[in-house]
Short mmCIF file of C-alpha atoms in Angstrom, two decimals:
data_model
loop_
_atom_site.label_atom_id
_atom_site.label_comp_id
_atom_site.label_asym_id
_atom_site.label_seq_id
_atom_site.Cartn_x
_atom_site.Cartn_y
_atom_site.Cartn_z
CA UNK A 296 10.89 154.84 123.19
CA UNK A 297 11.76 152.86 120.01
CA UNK A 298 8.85 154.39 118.05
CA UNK A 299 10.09 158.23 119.65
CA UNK A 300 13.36 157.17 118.34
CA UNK A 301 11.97 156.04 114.81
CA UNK A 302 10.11 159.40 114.50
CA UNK A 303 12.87 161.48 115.25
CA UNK A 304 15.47 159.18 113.12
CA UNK A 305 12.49 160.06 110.14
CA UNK A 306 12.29 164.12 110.82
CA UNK A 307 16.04 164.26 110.48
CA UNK A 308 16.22 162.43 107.40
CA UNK A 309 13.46 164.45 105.71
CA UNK A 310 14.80 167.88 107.26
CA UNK A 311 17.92 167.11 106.02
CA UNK A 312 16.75 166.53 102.20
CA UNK A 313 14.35 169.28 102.11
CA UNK A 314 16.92 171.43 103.12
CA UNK A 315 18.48 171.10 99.51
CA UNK A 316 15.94 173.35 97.47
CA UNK A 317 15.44 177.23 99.14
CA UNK A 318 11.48 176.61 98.61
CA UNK A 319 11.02 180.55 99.31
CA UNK A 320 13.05 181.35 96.18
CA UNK A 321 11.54 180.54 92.69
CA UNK A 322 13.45 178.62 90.07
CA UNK A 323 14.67 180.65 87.21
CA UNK A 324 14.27 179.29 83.60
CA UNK A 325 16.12 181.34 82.20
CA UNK A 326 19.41 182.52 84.04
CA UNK A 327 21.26 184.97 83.10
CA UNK A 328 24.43 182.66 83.73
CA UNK A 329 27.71 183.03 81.74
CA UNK A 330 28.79 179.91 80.05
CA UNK A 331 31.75 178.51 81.72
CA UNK A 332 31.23 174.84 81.73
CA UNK A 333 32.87 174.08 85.60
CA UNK A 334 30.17 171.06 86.30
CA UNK A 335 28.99 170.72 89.62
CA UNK A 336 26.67 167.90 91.47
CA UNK A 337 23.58 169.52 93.21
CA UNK A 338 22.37 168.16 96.29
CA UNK A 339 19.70 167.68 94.41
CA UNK A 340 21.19 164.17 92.53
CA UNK A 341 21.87 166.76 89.20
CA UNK A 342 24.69 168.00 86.91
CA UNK A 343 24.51 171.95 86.78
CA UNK A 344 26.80 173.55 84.45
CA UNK A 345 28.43 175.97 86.83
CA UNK A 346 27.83 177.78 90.21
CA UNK A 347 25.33 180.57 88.68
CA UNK A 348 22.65 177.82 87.45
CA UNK A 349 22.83 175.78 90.43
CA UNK A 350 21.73 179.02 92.23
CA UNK A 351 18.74 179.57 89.36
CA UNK A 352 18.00 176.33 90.40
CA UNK A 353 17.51 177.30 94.36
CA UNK A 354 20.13 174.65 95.38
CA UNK A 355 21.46 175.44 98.65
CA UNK A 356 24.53 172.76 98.28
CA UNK A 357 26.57 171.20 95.74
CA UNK A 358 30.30 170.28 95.15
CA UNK A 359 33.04 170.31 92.39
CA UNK A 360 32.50 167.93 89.37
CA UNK A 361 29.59 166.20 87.71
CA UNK A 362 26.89 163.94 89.43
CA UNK A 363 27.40 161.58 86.64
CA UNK A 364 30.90 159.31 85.87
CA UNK A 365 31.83 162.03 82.86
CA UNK A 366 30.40 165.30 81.42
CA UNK A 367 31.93 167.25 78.32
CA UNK A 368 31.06 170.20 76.28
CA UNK A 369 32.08 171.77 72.86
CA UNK A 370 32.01 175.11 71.34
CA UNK A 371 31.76 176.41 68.55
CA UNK A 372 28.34 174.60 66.96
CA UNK A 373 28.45 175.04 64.29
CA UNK A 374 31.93 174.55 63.96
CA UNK A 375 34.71 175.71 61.48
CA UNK A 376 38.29 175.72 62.55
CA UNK A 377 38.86 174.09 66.05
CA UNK A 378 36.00 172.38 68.31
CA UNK A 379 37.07 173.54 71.26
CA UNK A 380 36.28 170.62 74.31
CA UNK A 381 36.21 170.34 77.97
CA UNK A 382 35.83 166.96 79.55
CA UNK A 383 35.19 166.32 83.43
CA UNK A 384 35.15 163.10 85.63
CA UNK A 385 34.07 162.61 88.36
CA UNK A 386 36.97 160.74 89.75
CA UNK A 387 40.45 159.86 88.16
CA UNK A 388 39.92 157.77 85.26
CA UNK A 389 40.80 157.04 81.64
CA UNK A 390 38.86 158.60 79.24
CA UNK A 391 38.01 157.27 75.50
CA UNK A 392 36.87 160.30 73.04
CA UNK A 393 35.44 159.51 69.70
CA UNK A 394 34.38 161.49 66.70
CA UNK A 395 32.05 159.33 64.29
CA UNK A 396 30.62 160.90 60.59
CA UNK A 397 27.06 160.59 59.20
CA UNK A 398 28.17 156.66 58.17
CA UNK A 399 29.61 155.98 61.57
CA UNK A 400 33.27 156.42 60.31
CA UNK A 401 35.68 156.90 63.23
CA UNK A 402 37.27 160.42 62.10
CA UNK A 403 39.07 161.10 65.72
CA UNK A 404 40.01 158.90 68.30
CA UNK A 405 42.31 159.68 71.40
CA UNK A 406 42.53 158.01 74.99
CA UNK A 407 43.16 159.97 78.17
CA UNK A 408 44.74 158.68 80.80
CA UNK A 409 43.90 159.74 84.48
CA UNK A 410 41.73 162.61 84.07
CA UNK A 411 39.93 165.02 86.51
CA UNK A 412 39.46 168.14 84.18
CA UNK A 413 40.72 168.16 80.33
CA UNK A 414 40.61 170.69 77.77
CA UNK A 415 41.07 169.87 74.01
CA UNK A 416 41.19 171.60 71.00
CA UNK A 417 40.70 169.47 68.07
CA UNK A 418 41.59 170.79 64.68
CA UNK A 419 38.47 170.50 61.98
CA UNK A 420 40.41 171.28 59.21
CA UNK A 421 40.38 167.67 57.63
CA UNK A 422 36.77 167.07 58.30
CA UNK A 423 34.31 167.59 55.57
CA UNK A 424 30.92 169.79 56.15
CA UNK A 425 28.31 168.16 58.00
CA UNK A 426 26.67 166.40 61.42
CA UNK A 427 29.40 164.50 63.42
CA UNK A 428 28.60 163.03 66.63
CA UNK A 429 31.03 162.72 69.59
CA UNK A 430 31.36 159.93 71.77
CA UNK A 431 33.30 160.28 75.57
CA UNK A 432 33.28 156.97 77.51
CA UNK A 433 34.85 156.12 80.67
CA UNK A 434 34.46 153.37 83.34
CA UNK A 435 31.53 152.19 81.59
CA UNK A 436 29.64 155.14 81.29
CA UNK A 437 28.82 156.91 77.68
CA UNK A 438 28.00 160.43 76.62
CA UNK A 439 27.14 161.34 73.26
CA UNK A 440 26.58 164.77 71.53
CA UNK A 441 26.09 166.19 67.93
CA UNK A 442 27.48 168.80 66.45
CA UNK A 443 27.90 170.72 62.77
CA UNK A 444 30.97 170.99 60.52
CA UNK A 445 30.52 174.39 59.01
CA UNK A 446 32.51 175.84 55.95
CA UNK A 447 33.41 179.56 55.37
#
């Protein structure tokens, strides 16, 4: 009994996860997605950008907000008026958001406090041309991205 018990315990677990991934579907490489960043965490343990490449990816499940602590994105890159940013947690927390020069100069710095979703534009009129790298931390976890000041 304990070992019929064991087996079927087993077949429900790995039903369960291979039910994540439609394996009669094949993944897309290159969806035709539009670029919304709305994170969401796959069933899968990943972040996807938004709804349309979590269905490239043959996910059959996922839910609001990134798999990790904090995700962000920018646009434009290059940039040359406003960097225009969207920052998600994963659950309420303060968020630290840094902007560091080739010599790792702060050049922007701002703290935000219990955040889910935030979008910031930050002016790039006092920045001189070049590659700038921006730093988002909260609870502990870092994320880190380049990007290019651009000049008309």
């Amino acid at each position: 009994m304990r070992i019929l018990f064991t087996l079927l315990l087993l077949s429900g677990v790995l039903s369960s996860s291979a039910q994540c991934i439609d394996t009669l579907n094949f993944v897309d490489p290159a969806p035709a997605c539009f670029l919304e960043f709305r994170p969401l965490c796959g069933c899968d343990g990943n972040t996807y950008r938004n709804e349309c490449y979590a269905e490239a990816a043959t996910l059959l499940r996922w839910v609001d907000g990134p798999y990790e602590q904090v995700a962000f994105e920018f646009r434009p890159n290059p940039v040359i008026d406003f960097l225009n940013t969207t920052i998600v947690t994963k659950f309420e927390a303060n968020v630290n958001i840094y902007i560091f020069d080739k010599n790792g100069t702060i050049k922007y710095a701002q703290r935000l406090n219990a955040v889910t979703w935030y979008y910031l534009t930050i002016p790039m009129n006092t920045f001189d041309p070049g590659v700038y790298v921006m730093l988002v931390e909260s609870n502990g976890v870092t994320k880190v991205s380049k990007f290019v000041k651009w000049n008309t």
